[in-house]
Short mmCIF file of C-alpha atoms in Angstrom, two decimals:
data_model
loop_
_atom_site.label_atom_id
_atom_site.label_comp_id
_atom_site.label_asym_id
_atom_site.label_seq_id
_atom_site.Cartn_x
_atom_site.Cartn_y
_atom_site.Cartn_z
CA UNK A 5 0.02 -0.07 -0.03
CA UNK A 6 2.71 2.38 0.88
CA UNK A 7 4.90 1.64 -1.97
CA UNK A 8 1.80 2.53 -4.46
CA UNK A 9 0.98 5.58 -2.43
CA UNK A 10 4.69 6.99 -3.10
CA UNK A 11 4.64 5.96 -6.70
CA UNK A 12 1.81 8.09 -7.85
CA UNK A 13 3.61 10.97 -6.40
CA UNK A 14 7.13 10.00 -8.03
CA UNK A 15 5.31 9.67 -11.40
CA UNK A 16 3.42 12.85 -10.94
CA UNK A 17 6.83 14.65 -10.18
CA UNK A 18 8.41 12.86 -13.22
CA UNK A 19 5.72 14.21 -15.47
CA UNK A 20 6.27 17.55 -14.10
CA UNK A 21 10.10 17.70 -14.64
CA UNK A 22 9.94 16.61 -18.27
CA UNK A 23 7.98 19.55 -19.10
CA UNK A 24 9.93 22.13 -16.92
CA UNK A 25 13.25 21.33 -17.00
CA UNK A 26 16.01 20.59 -19.42
CA UNK A 27 18.04 17.40 -20.01
CA UNK A 28 20.89 18.86 -17.54
CA UNK A 29 18.19 19.51 -14.97
CA UNK A 30 18.33 23.21 -15.23
CA UNK A 31 15.01 25.38 -15.36
CA UNK A 32 13.94 26.26 -18.70
CA UNK A 33 13.43 30.01 -18.74
CA UNK A 34 11.21 32.32 -20.86
CA UNK A 35 7.50 33.50 -20.40
CA UNK A 36 5.87 30.28 -22.60
CA UNK A 37 7.86 27.90 -20.36
CA UNK A 38 7.03 29.71 -16.91
CA UNK A 39 3.23 29.58 -17.85
CA UNK A 40 3.90 25.60 -18.53
CA UNK A 41 5.83 25.26 -15.17
CA UNK A 42 2.90 26.76 -13.37
CA UNK A 43 0.23 25.07 -15.38
CA UNK A 44 1.87 21.70 -14.13
CA UNK A 45 1.99 23.16 -10.59
CA UNK A 46 -1.66 24.02 -10.88
CA UNK A 47 -2.64 20.46 -11.74
CA UNK A 48 -1.11 18.69 -8.71
CA UNK A 49 -2.14 21.39 -6.50
CA UNK A 50 -5.61 20.04 -7.10
CA UNK A 51 -4.64 17.27 -4.86
CA UNK A 52 -4.60 19.64 -1.80
CA UNK A 53 -8.65 19.85 -2.38
CA UNK A 54 -9.34 16.44 -1.28
CA UNK A 55 -7.42 16.72 1.91
CA UNK A 56 -8.84 19.86 2.74
CA UNK A 57 -12.15 18.50 2.02
CA UNK A 58 -11.96 15.66 4.68
CA UNK A 59 -10.25 17.66 7.27
CA UNK A 60 -12.30 20.77 8.01
CA UNK A 61 -13.06 24.22 6.91
CA UNK A 62 -9.86 25.79 7.30
CA UNK A 63 -7.91 23.25 5.32
CA UNK A 64 -10.72 23.38 2.73
CA UNK A 65 -9.99 27.31 2.41
CA UNK A 66 -6.39 27.23 2.40
CA UNK A 67 -6.27 24.41 -0.22
CA UNK A 68 -8.96 26.61 -2.48
CA UNK A 69 -6.52 29.78 -1.82
CA UNK A 70 -3.57 27.78 -3.11
CA UNK A 71 -5.39 26.49 -6.04
CA UNK A 72 -6.67 29.76 -6.83
CA UNK A 73 -3.24 31.28 -6.79
CA UNK A 74 -1.67 28.58 -8.95
CA UNK A 75 -4.60 29.30 -11.54
CA UNK A 76 -3.83 32.98 -11.35
CA UNK A 77 0.12 32.42 -12.34
CA UNK A 78 -0.88 30.48 -15.34
CA UNK A 79 -1.91 33.58 -17.07
CA UNK A 80 -3.27 33.31 -20.76
CA UNK A 81 -6.21 35.64 -19.52
CA UNK A 82 -7.46 36.11 -22.93
CA UNK A 83 -7.84 32.24 -23.86
CA UNK A 84 -9.62 32.07 -20.36
CA UNK A 85 -12.14 34.44 -21.06
CA UNK A 86 -12.62 33.10 -24.47
CA UNK A 87 -13.26 29.57 -23.20
CA UNK A 88 -15.49 30.61 -20.38
CA UNK A 89 -17.79 32.64 -22.52
CA UNK A 90 -18.50 30.01 -24.88
CA UNK A 91 -18.75 27.14 -22.23
CA UNK A 92 -22.60 26.51 -21.71
CA UNK A 93 -21.79 24.22 -18.48
CA UNK A 94 -19.80 27.24 -17.21
CA UNK A 95 -22.91 29.39 -16.99
CA UNK A 96 -24.92 26.41 -16.04
CA UNK A 97 -22.75 25.62 -12.91
CA UNK A 98 -22.28 29.27 -11.85
CA UNK A 99 -25.89 30.00 -12.09
CA UNK A 100 -26.42 28.67 -8.73
CA UNK A 101 -23.75 31.55 -7.20
CA UNK A 102 -25.18 34.09 -9.43
CA UNK A 103 -28.86 33.68 -8.15
CA UNK A 104 -27.70 34.37 -4.94
CA UNK A 105 -25.93 37.61 -6.06
CA UNK A 106 -29.50 38.37 -7.63
CA UNK A 107 -31.23 37.46 -4.52
CA UNK A 108 -29.39 40.38 -2.54
CA UNK A 109 -31.96 42.99 -4.31
CA UNK A 110 -34.71 42.02 -2.31
CA UNK A 111 -33.08 40.37 0.92
CA UNK A 112 -33.50 42.25 4.31
CA UNK A 113 -30.93 40.16 6.25
CA UNK A 114 -27.44 41.45 4.52
CA UNK A 115 -25.36 39.88 7.21
CA UNK A 116 -26.69 36.34 6.71
CA UNK A 117 -26.68 36.73 2.93
CA UNK A 118 -23.03 37.82 2.67
CA UNK A 119 -22.10 34.90 5.01
CA UNK A 120 -24.10 32.74 2.77
CA UNK A 121 -22.08 34.08 -0.43
CA UNK A 122 -19.02 33.41 1.34
CA UNK A 123 -19.80 29.82 1.85
CA UNK A 124 -21.34 29.27 -1.36
CA UNK A 125 -18.10 30.71 -3.41
CA UNK A 126 -16.79 27.55 -4.41
CA UNK A 127 -20.03 27.56 -6.67
CA UNK A 128 -18.41 30.27 -8.73
CA UNK A 129 -14.91 29.65 -8.11
CA UNK A 130 -14.76 26.16 -9.50
CA UNK A 131 -16.46 26.83 -12.58
CA UNK A 132 -14.50 29.45 -13.45
CA UNK A 133 -11.14 27.56 -12.47
CA UNK A 134 -11.78 24.56 -14.24
CA UNK A 135 -13.79 25.72 -17.50
CA UNK A 136 -11.33 28.40 -18.28
CA UNK A 137 -8.19 25.69 -18.95
CA UNK A 138 -7.41 23.18 -21.31
CA UNK A 139 -4.27 21.81 -19.71
CA UNK A 140 -5.85 19.33 -17.26
CA UNK A 141 -4.86 16.08 -18.60
CA UNK A 142 -6.76 12.72 -18.52
CA UNK A 143 -4.05 11.34 -15.88
CA UNK A 144 -5.11 14.44 -13.64
CA UNK A 145 -8.44 13.46 -13.49
CA UNK A 146 -7.90 9.88 -12.50
CA UNK A 147 -5.23 10.91 -10.33
CA UNK A 148 -7.50 13.13 -8.32
CA UNK A 149 -9.94 10.54 -8.09
CA UNK A 150 -7.71 8.06 -6.71
CA UNK A 151 -6.28 10.47 -4.29
CA UNK A 152 -9.69 11.60 -2.89
CA UNK A 153 -10.13 7.77 -2.18
CA UNK A 154 -6.68 7.41 -0.40
CA UNK A 155 -7.23 10.79 1.71
CA UNK A 156 -11.00 9.49 2.71
CA UNK A 157 -9.66 6.27 3.85
CA UNK A 158 -6.53 8.04 6.05
CA UNK A 159 -9.45 10.10 7.49
CA UNK A 160 -11.76 7.32 8.12
CA UNK A 161 -9.15 5.10 9.74
CA UNK A 162 -7.72 7.80 11.97
CA UNK A 163 -11.24 8.39 13.38
CA UNK A 164 -11.63 4.69 13.82
CA UNK A 165 -8.33 4.41 15.78
CA UNK A 166 -9.51 7.41 18.19
CA UNK A 167 -12.59 5.99 19.07
CA UNK A 168 -11.15 2.79 19.96
CA UNK A 169 -8.52 4.31 21.98
CA UNK A 170 -10.99 6.91 23.30
CA UNK A 171 -14.44 5.25 23.17
CA UNK A 172 -15.58 6.06 26.80
CA UNK A 173 -15.27 9.74 25.88
CA UNK A 174 -18.07 9.66 23.18
CA UNK A 175 -21.64 9.07 23.78
CA UNK A 176 -22.13 8.13 20.07
CA UNK A 177 -19.46 6.76 17.74
CA UNK A 178 -20.45 9.52 14.85
CA UNK A 179 -19.07 12.16 17.06
CA UNK A 180 -15.80 11.01 16.48
CA UNK A 181 -15.84 12.80 13.31
CA UNK A 182 -14.27 15.66 14.56
CA UNK A 183 -13.53 17.52 11.10
CA UNK A 184 -16.80 17.60 9.56
CA UNK A 185 -20.23 16.44 10.13
CA UNK A 186 -20.71 12.94 10.06
CA UNK A 187 -23.30 13.34 7.51
CA UNK A 188 -21.15 14.94 5.17
CA UNK A 189 -18.35 12.41 5.88
CA UNK A 190 -20.78 9.52 5.09
CA UNK A 191 -21.47 11.07 1.69
CA UNK A 192 -17.82 11.81 0.87
CA UNK A 193 -16.84 7.93 2.01
CA UNK A 194 -19.49 6.36 -0.19
CA UNK A 195 -18.29 8.86 -3.05
CA UNK A 196 -14.55 7.74 -2.57
CA UNK A 197 -15.64 4.10 -2.39
CA UNK A 198 -17.62 4.37 -5.73
CA UNK A 199 -14.99 6.17 -7.26
CA UNK A 200 -12.24 3.56 -6.53
CA UNK A 201 -14.39 0.71 -7.44
CA UNK A 202 -15.04 2.56 -10.72
CA UNK A 203 -11.34 2.76 -11.17
CA UNK A 204 -10.57 -0.47 -10.48
CA UNK A 205 -12.97 -2.00 -13.16
CA UNK A 206 -12.68 0.82 -15.61
CA UNK A 207 -9.17 2.58 -15.38
CA UNK A 208 -6.36 0.83 -13.28
CA UNK A 209 -4.32 -1.87 -15.07
CA UNK A 210 -1.90 -3.14 -12.67
CA UNK A 211 -3.21 -5.98 -10.43
CA UNK A 212 -1.29 -4.33 -7.41
CA UNK A 213 -3.15 -1.51 -7.77
CA UNK A 214 -6.21 -2.90 -8.41
CA UNK A 215 -5.99 -4.64 -4.97
CA UNK A 216 -4.93 -1.60 -3.10
CA UNK A 217 -7.88 0.20 -4.23
CA UNK A 218 -10.57 -2.65 -3.36
CA UNK A 219 -8.86 -3.13 0.04
CA UNK A 220 -8.78 0.37 1.03
CA UNK A 221 -12.33 0.23 -0.23
CA UNK A 222 -13.46 -2.59 1.72
CA UNK A 223 -11.86 -1.23 4.91
CA UNK A 224 -13.26 2.01 4.56
CA UNK A 225 -16.88 0.31 4.33
CA UNK A 226 -16.31 -1.73 7.23
CA UNK A 227 -15.31 1.66 9.31
CA UNK A 228 -18.51 3.35 8.04
CA UNK A 229 -20.32 0.41 9.61
CA UNK A 230 -18.39 0.66 12.86
CA UNK A 231 -18.95 4.20 13.08
CA UNK A 232 -22.65 4.17 12.46
CA UNK A 233 -22.33 6.45 9.39
CA UNK A 234 -25.99 5.63 8.18
CA UNK A 235 -26.27 7.97 5.84
CA UNK A 236 -23.01 7.25 4.02
CA UNK A 237 -24.04 3.36 4.09
CA UNK A 238 -27.51 3.80 2.75
CA UNK A 239 -26.18 6.39 0.28
CA UNK A 240 -23.80 3.87 -1.00
CA UNK A 241 -26.13 1.05 -1.18
CA UNK A 242 -28.50 2.91 -3.06
CA UNK A 243 -25.93 4.32 -5.61
CA UNK A 244 -24.73 0.71 -5.98
CA UNK A 245 -28.25 -0.36 -6.78
CA UNK A 246 -28.31 2.34 -9.48
CA UNK A 247 -24.83 1.11 -10.92
CA UNK A 248 -26.07 -2.43 -11.28
CA UNK A 249 -29.28 -1.05 -13.00
CA UNK A 250 -27.13 0.73 -15.20
CA UNK A 251 -24.89 -2.11 -16.23
CA UNK A 252 -27.84 -4.31 -16.62
CA UNK A 253 -29.29 -1.85 -19.08
CA UNK A 254 -26.13 -1.27 -20.90
CA UNK A 255 -24.95 -4.88 -21.03
CA UNK A 256 -25.52 -6.88 -24.14
CA UNK A 257 -24.62 -10.26 -22.58
CA UNK A 258 -27.70 -11.82 -21.15
CA UNK A 259 -25.90 -13.96 -18.86
CA UNK A 260 -24.26 -10.92 -17.35
CA UNK A 261 -27.63 -9.42 -16.92
CA UNK A 262 -28.79 -12.52 -15.14
CA UNK A 263 -25.76 -12.41 -12.93
CA UNK A 264 -26.20 -8.94 -11.86
CA UNK A 265 -29.84 -9.25 -11.29
CA UNK A 266 -29.43 -12.23 -8.89
CA UNK A 267 -26.49 -10.64 -7.05
CA UNK A 268 -28.63 -7.33 -6.67
CA UNK A 269 -31.88 -9.25 -5.77
CA UNK A 270 -30.14 -11.22 -3.19
CA UNK A 271 -28.21 -8.45 -1.77
CA UNK A 272 -31.53 -6.66 -0.74
CA UNK A 273 -33.28 -9.89 0.01
CA UNK A 274 -30.50 -10.05 2.76
CA UNK A 275 -30.52 -6.65 3.88
CA UNK A 276 -34.38 -7.02 4.60
CA UNK A 277 -34.03 -10.08 6.48
CA UNK A 278 -31.28 -8.38 8.45
CA UNK A 279 -33.55 -5.31 9.07
CA UNK A 280 -36.45 -7.52 9.78
CA UNK A 281 -34.18 -9.58 12.21
CA UNK A 282 -33.64 -6.13 14.12
CA UNK A 283 -37.26 -5.17 14.29
CA UNK A 284 -38.24 -8.48 15.73
CA UNK A 285 -35.35 -8.22 18.38
CA UNK A 286 -36.37 -5.10 19.56
CA UNK A 287 -40.12 -4.64 19.05
CA UNK A 288 -41.54 -8.14 19.61
CA UNK A 289 -41.96 -8.91 23.44
CA UNK A 290 -40.76 -12.36 24.69
CA UNK A 291 -41.77 -11.23 28.43
CA UNK A 292 -44.93 -9.64 28.78
CA UNK A 293 -45.36 -6.85 31.26
CA UNK A 294 -48.63 -6.52 32.94
CA UNK A 295 -50.11 -3.16 34.16
CA UNK A 296 -50.00 -3.71 38.01
CA UNK A 297 -51.34 -1.17 40.74
CA UNK A 298 -48.72 -1.69 43.47
CA UNK A 299 -45.25 -2.51 44.00
CA UNK A 300 -43.86 -5.33 46.20
CA UNK A 301 -43.30 -2.53 48.99
CA UNK A 302 -46.73 -1.34 48.57
CA UNK A 303 -45.81 1.85 46.48
CA UNK A 304 -48.74 2.74 44.05
CA UNK A 305 -47.45 2.69 40.71
CA UNK A 306 -47.89 5.75 38.23
CA UNK A 307 -49.05 4.87 34.54
CA UNK A 308 -49.20 7.11 31.43
CA UNK A 309 -51.23 4.77 28.78
CA UNK A 310 -51.64 7.51 26.06
CA UNK A 311 -47.58 7.36 25.71
CA UNK A 312 -47.18 4.51 23.40
CA UNK A 313 -43.48 4.34 23.92
CA UNK A 314 -41.95 0.49 23.71
CA UNK A 315 -38.81 -1.12 24.23
CA UNK A 316 -38.38 -4.85 23.15
CA UNK A 317 -42.62 -4.76 22.93
CA UNK A 318 -43.45 -3.39 26.37
CA UNK A 319 -44.78 -0.05 27.30
CA UNK A 320 -42.43 2.04 28.98
CA UNK A 321 -44.32 4.34 30.91
CA UNK A 322 -46.37 1.76 33.29
CA UNK A 323 -45.48 0.37 36.70
CA UNK A 324 -43.45 3.33 37.73
CA UNK A 325 -42.55 4.05 41.29
CA UNK A 326 -40.34 7.15 41.03
CA UNK A 327 -39.95 7.46 45.43
CA UNK A 328 -38.28 3.85 45.07
CA UNK A 329 -36.31 4.29 42.16
CA UNK A 330 -34.81 7.21 43.28
CA UNK A 331 -33.80 5.75 46.76
CA UNK A 332 -32.10 2.69 45.30
CA UNK A 333 -30.38 4.52 42.47
CA UNK A 334 -28.56 6.91 44.63
CA UNK A 335 -26.81 3.88 46.36
CA UNK A 336 -25.89 2.36 43.23
CA UNK A 337 -24.62 5.51 41.03
CA UNK A 338 -22.90 8.96 41.33
CA UNK A 339 -25.29 10.40 38.93
CA UNK A 340 -28.27 11.95 40.05
CA UNK A 341 -31.82 10.51 39.46
CA UNK A 342 -33.14 13.90 38.22
CA UNK A 343 -30.20 14.65 36.43
CA UNK A 344 -28.74 13.52 32.73
CA UNK A 345 -26.85 10.58 31.51
CA UNK A 346 -23.36 10.75 29.61
CA UNK A 347 -25.38 11.21 26.36
CA UNK A 348 -27.20 14.43 27.68
CA UNK A 349 -30.74 12.60 27.94
CA UNK A 350 -32.69 12.52 30.88
CA UNK A 351 -31.36 9.88 33.28
CA UNK A 352 -34.81 8.50 34.87
CA UNK A 353 -36.04 8.13 31.36
CA UNK A 354 -33.09 5.96 30.40
CA UNK A 355 -33.59 3.85 33.53
CA UNK A 356 -37.49 3.56 32.73
CA UNK A 357 -36.56 2.00 29.14
CA UNK A 358 -33.59 -0.02 30.33
CA UNK A 359 -35.82 -1.73 32.91
CA UNK A 360 -38.41 -2.26 30.37
CA UNK A 361 -36.19 -3.64 28.23
CA UNK A 362 -35.41 -6.35 30.53
CA UNK A 363 -39.23 -6.85 31.42
CA UNK A 364 -38.57 -5.32 34.77
CA UNK A 365 -40.92 -2.95 36.81
CA UNK A 366 -39.59 0.40 37.44
CA UNK A 367 -39.16 0.34 41.21
CA UNK A 368 -36.68 -0.76 43.82
CA UNK A 369 -37.33 -4.65 42.89
CA UNK A 370 -36.54 -4.01 39.17
CA UNK A 371 -33.61 -2.21 40.02
CA UNK A 372 -32.17 -4.61 42.24
CA UNK A 373 -32.40 -7.08 39.49
CA UNK A 374 -29.53 -5.01 37.43
CA UNK A 375 -26.17 -6.06 37.67
CA UNK A 376 -23.09 -3.31 37.92
CA UNK A 377 -22.73 -3.40 34.12
CA UNK A 378 -26.55 -2.78 33.71
CA UNK A 379 -25.97 0.48 35.83
CA UNK A 380 -22.70 1.55 33.77
CA UNK A 381 -24.86 0.99 30.55
CA UNK A 382 -27.63 3.10 31.76
CA UNK A 383 -25.00 5.96 32.92
CA UNK A 384 -23.59 5.61 29.48
CA UNK A 385 -26.88 6.61 28.12
CA UNK A 386 -27.89 2.90 26.67
CA UNK A 387 -31.69 2.56 26.84
CA UNK A 388 -32.17 -1.08 26.19
CA UNK A 389 -29.76 -3.71 27.39
CA UNK A 390 -29.54 -5.44 23.99
CA UNK A 391 -28.04 -2.40 22.47
CA UNK A 392 -24.80 -3.14 24.95
CA UNK A 393 -23.36 -5.56 22.54
CA UNK A 394 -24.99 -4.25 19.34
CA UNK A 395 -22.86 -2.80 16.58
CA UNK A 396 -23.70 0.57 15.44
CA UNK A 397 -25.44 -0.24 12.24
CA UNK A 398 -27.67 -2.29 14.27
CA UNK A 399 -28.10 0.75 16.75
CA UNK A 400 -28.93 3.10 13.96
CA UNK A 401 -31.60 0.62 12.55
CA UNK A 402 -32.92 0.45 16.03
CA UNK A 403 -33.09 4.30 16.44
CA UNK A 404 -34.86 4.80 12.99
CA UNK A 405 -37.54 1.93 13.92
CA UNK A 406 -37.83 3.89 17.31
CA UNK A 407 -38.46 7.32 15.96
CA UNK A 408 -41.00 5.90 13.38
CA UNK A 409 -43.19 4.15 15.90
CA UNK A 410 -43.05 7.15 18.54
CA UNK A 411 -44.10 9.59 15.93
CA UNK A 412 -46.85 7.05 14.75
CA UNK A 413 -48.23 6.80 18.10
CA UNK A 414 -47.70 9.96 19.67
CA UNK A 415 -47.58 12.32 16.50
CA UNK A 416 -44.53 14.27 18.33
CA UNK A 417 -41.83 14.96 15.85
CA UNK A 418 -39.38 16.60 18.60
CA UNK A 419 -35.89 14.88 18.77
CA UNK A 420 -36.73 12.37 15.62
CA UNK A 421 -34.39 12.61 12.92
CA UNK A 422 -36.91 11.31 10.09
CA UNK A 423 -40.08 13.13 11.82
CA UNK A 424 -38.30 16.46 12.11
CA UNK A 425 -37.24 16.43 8.42
CA UNK A 426 -40.80 15.85 7.65
CA UNK A 427 -41.80 18.78 9.58
CA UNK A 428 -39.01 21.12 8.16
CA UNK A 429 -40.25 19.95 4.61
CA UNK A 430 -43.51 20.80 5.54
CA UNK A 431 -42.92 24.35 6.75
CA UNK A 432 -40.43 24.87 3.93
CA UNK A 433 -43.35 24.26 1.32
CA UNK A 434 -45.63 26.50 3.35
CA UNK A 435 -43.07 29.47 3.17
CA UNK A 436 -42.55 28.74 -0.82
CA UNK A 437 -46.24 28.82 -1.43
CA UNK A 438 -46.22 32.06 -0.02
CA UNK A 439 -43.22 33.43 -1.96
CA UNK A 440 -43.28 31.16 -5.07
CA UNK A 441 -42.29 33.60 -7.59
CA UNK A 442 -39.14 35.48 -6.17
CA UNK A 443 -38.68 33.72 -2.82
CA UNK A 444 -37.54 35.35 0.52
CA UNK A 445 -34.24 36.50 -0.86
CA UNK A 446 -30.31 35.25 -0.02
CA UNK A 447 -30.44 36.07 3.58
CA UNK A 448 -33.99 35.93 4.62
CA UNK A 449 -34.89 31.90 4.87
CA UNK A 450 -34.01 32.06 8.40
CA UNK A 451 -36.36 34.83 9.59
CA UNK A 452 -38.80 33.02 7.25
CA UNK A 453 -38.72 29.84 9.33
CA UNK A 454 -38.42 31.50 12.79
CA UNK A 455 -41.79 33.34 11.89
CA UNK A 456 -43.25 29.82 11.27
CA UNK A 457 -42.09 28.50 14.50
CA UNK A 458 -43.27 31.34 16.35
CA UNK A 459 -46.61 31.48 15.11
CA UNK A 460 -47.25 27.39 14.89
CA UNK A 461 -44.75 25.29 16.51
CA UNK A 462 -43.60 27.30 19.62
CA UNK A 463 -43.16 23.51 21.48
CA UNK A 464 -40.26 22.58 19.10
CA UNK A 465 -36.89 23.57 21.14
CA UNK A 466 -34.87 26.35 19.75
CA UNK A 467 -32.13 24.01 19.01
CA UNK A 468 -34.34 21.91 16.93
CA UNK A 469 -35.79 24.85 14.91
CA UNK A 470 -33.90 24.34 11.56
CA UNK A 471 -34.25 24.93 7.94
CA UNK A 472 -35.44 22.78 5.23
CA UNK A 473 -33.06 19.91 5.41
CA UNK A 474 -33.70 19.83 1.46
CA UNK A 475 -31.50 21.81 -0.95
CA UNK A 476 -34.18 21.90 -3.65
CA UNK A 477 -36.72 23.07 -1.54
CA UNK A 478 -34.07 25.70 0.08
CA UNK A 479 -33.41 27.31 -3.42
CA UNK A 480 -36.91 27.21 -4.13
CA UNK A 481 -37.65 29.09 -0.71
CA UNK A 482 -34.69 31.88 -1.12
CA UNK A 483 -34.99 32.38 -5.09
CA UNK A 484 -38.72 31.16 -5.69
CA UNK A 485 -39.64 29.72 -9.34
CA UNK A 486 -36.13 30.66 -10.89
CA UNK A 487 -34.00 29.04 -8.30
CA UNK A 488 -36.14 25.90 -8.46
CA UNK A 489 -35.66 25.73 -12.37
CA UNK A 490 -31.97 26.43 -11.69
CA UNK A 491 -31.20 23.59 -9.27
CA UNK A 492 -33.27 20.91 -11.24
CA UNK A 493 -31.35 22.36 -14.48
CA UNK A 494 -28.20 21.77 -12.61
CA UNK A 495 -28.89 18.08 -11.70
CA UNK A 496 -30.83 16.97 -14.94
CA UNK A 497 -29.02 18.76 -17.89
CA UNK A 498 -25.71 17.41 -17.62
CA UNK A 499 -26.86 13.87 -16.99
CA UNK A 500 -29.18 13.96 -19.84
CA UNK A 501 -26.64 15.84 -22.43
CA UNK A 502 -23.24 14.07 -21.50
CA UNK A 503 -24.98 10.44 -21.79
CA UNK A 504 -23.16 9.41 -24.61
CA UNK A 505 -19.54 10.80 -23.27
CA UNK A 506 -16.82 8.13 -21.92
CA UNK A 507 -16.90 7.69 -18.30
CA UNK A 508 -20.40 8.94 -18.17
CA UNK A 509 -21.25 6.02 -15.62
CA UNK A 510 -18.87 7.97 -13.19
CA UNK A 511 -20.83 11.45 -13.20
CA UNK A 512 -24.06 9.08 -13.34
CA UNK A 513 -23.13 7.67 -9.97
CA UNK A 514 -22.09 11.07 -8.74
CA UNK A 515 -25.50 12.43 -9.69
CA UNK A 516 -27.10 9.90 -7.72
CA UNK A 517 -25.09 10.61 -4.55
CA UNK A 518 -25.85 14.36 -5.18
CA UNK A 519 -29.32 14.09 -5.44
CA UNK A 520 -29.76 11.83 -2.21
CA UNK A 521 -27.51 14.74 -0.26
CA UNK A 522 -29.98 17.19 -1.94
CA UNK A 523 -33.14 15.62 -0.60
CA UNK A 524 -31.85 14.76 2.99
CA UNK A 525 -30.05 17.84 3.73
CA UNK A 526 -29.05 21.25 2.89
CA UNK A 527 -25.77 20.19 1.19
CA UNK A 528 -24.93 23.77 -0.09
CA UNK A 529 -25.49 25.33 3.00
CA UNK A 530 -22.16 24.36 4.58
CA UNK A 531 -18.47 24.72 3.14
CA UNK A 532 -17.70 20.92 3.30
CA UNK A 533 -21.17 20.19 1.34
CA UNK A 534 -20.69 22.96 -1.26
CA UNK A 535 -17.01 22.29 -1.89
CA UNK A 536 -17.73 18.36 -2.31
CA UNK A 537 -20.26 19.52 -4.80
CA UNK A 538 -18.82 22.21 -6.73
CA UNK A 539 -15.55 20.45 -6.84
CA UNK A 540 -16.49 17.13 -8.07
CA UNK A 541 -19.52 18.32 -10.14
CA UNK A 542 -17.21 20.47 -12.23
CA UNK A 543 -14.26 18.41 -12.60
CA UNK A 544 -16.25 15.49 -13.66
CA UNK A 545 -18.44 17.37 -16.10
CA UNK A 546 -14.80 18.77 -17.49
CA UNK A 547 -13.66 15.26 -17.83
CA UNK A 548 -16.43 14.30 -19.71
CA UNK A 549 -16.36 17.48 -21.95
CA UNK A 550 -12.74 16.64 -22.83
CA UNK A 551 -12.93 13.12 -23.38
#
């Protein structure tokens, strides 16, 4: 692995050296050759972008500044302007930024708007840089994708090691994503694995290099499961499904068609079986708990039968005696019964859920049946004894089922990922209906949402009063029908117009990842999200155009 890693950069430098040095290794002089030197430096400066992308906002900004400076030093301004002026994809991709400038005309919150323009700058920067040059070679595109896979693997491996060494400091494995959000990291990881596998199948010829990228892809996927990067895992699986569908449609070999079909169907059947197994494990009771009146010590139980919250098939809010629990808990733990567990949840509710999962009453008798390990689990915020030994994928599937079941029965979206997203979409659609033509402007989306929360949803905590979590809807709200058309065009037009290009499948798969990210999140409202989209959308379109 290490030898292959260094081979890339030995070859890269060798290619640069041939172009900018004489045979005696002295630097070639002259304006033309000076430009040639900076062109080669620019091409390899692109490798800094994936490093910045996975290691946080500051490295991202630094890498973008370095690439921009190298681009400036390549000169040839007349040629650059000419290339941009006649490139329809430049105008298309940069329109997502230009419409934000237009939205300043009728915005009220200029502070928010200017910050939004700063964050979205890559939507203008990368189209200008990549569509104004014609000296990015085929090997540079391939090298950038390879390097993205390697850098993402290094990031994931570091986070996994950090989690294993310091697991006691994290309430959730996803918190180990210290550089960027776990959602963004999952999407980038899915893209890097897809890229690596695509290159292994279509571009890489050396066997040892194929093995290298297959190994790091497999390890990266295993780490994604270990760290519970559910968004990335689901994105990878969905994108893989669309890849297989694409291969089936394009393949003239009927035998190949049936092999892919069988593998695809078998994979998803196994996933369904695994998911159902988890549902049965956590939501079908094996020890039915009856609603009782008094505890063994004569304490009258408290019940709330209207709250249909379940653990292992049993109702949580029945057979509760807080007086007994509080007294016995103080003898077994240093954490206050009325305080918080290590995940920040109300401790007494974690105790209720944990006892329910074991089929015990919520009183002194139930608490006495718990081992020291059980007490430690409760302190760590584990609400179900089965989760103590579960992997993070199982835990995340359990959480999603729990959210759905709670929202279905109690109609309260608070604290529930999927339910809250549905609420954000509902509010966002209401705002768009009121401002469908021009939108609210570049900087007023926050104020528009706050107004609706104050009028209709005062029960939602401030920290959960967020925006749409849907990028298409965000553009529709901000810029009206024009914004909606532009973002849909940016997704659909290249996908349709470039379909006959070589390496189209790579852009097709990237578009699937983009569409998923746009549906589940405001991907262009954060620096890592907008950089990921703007960089690879632009560079892949450029790759297909040049081919």
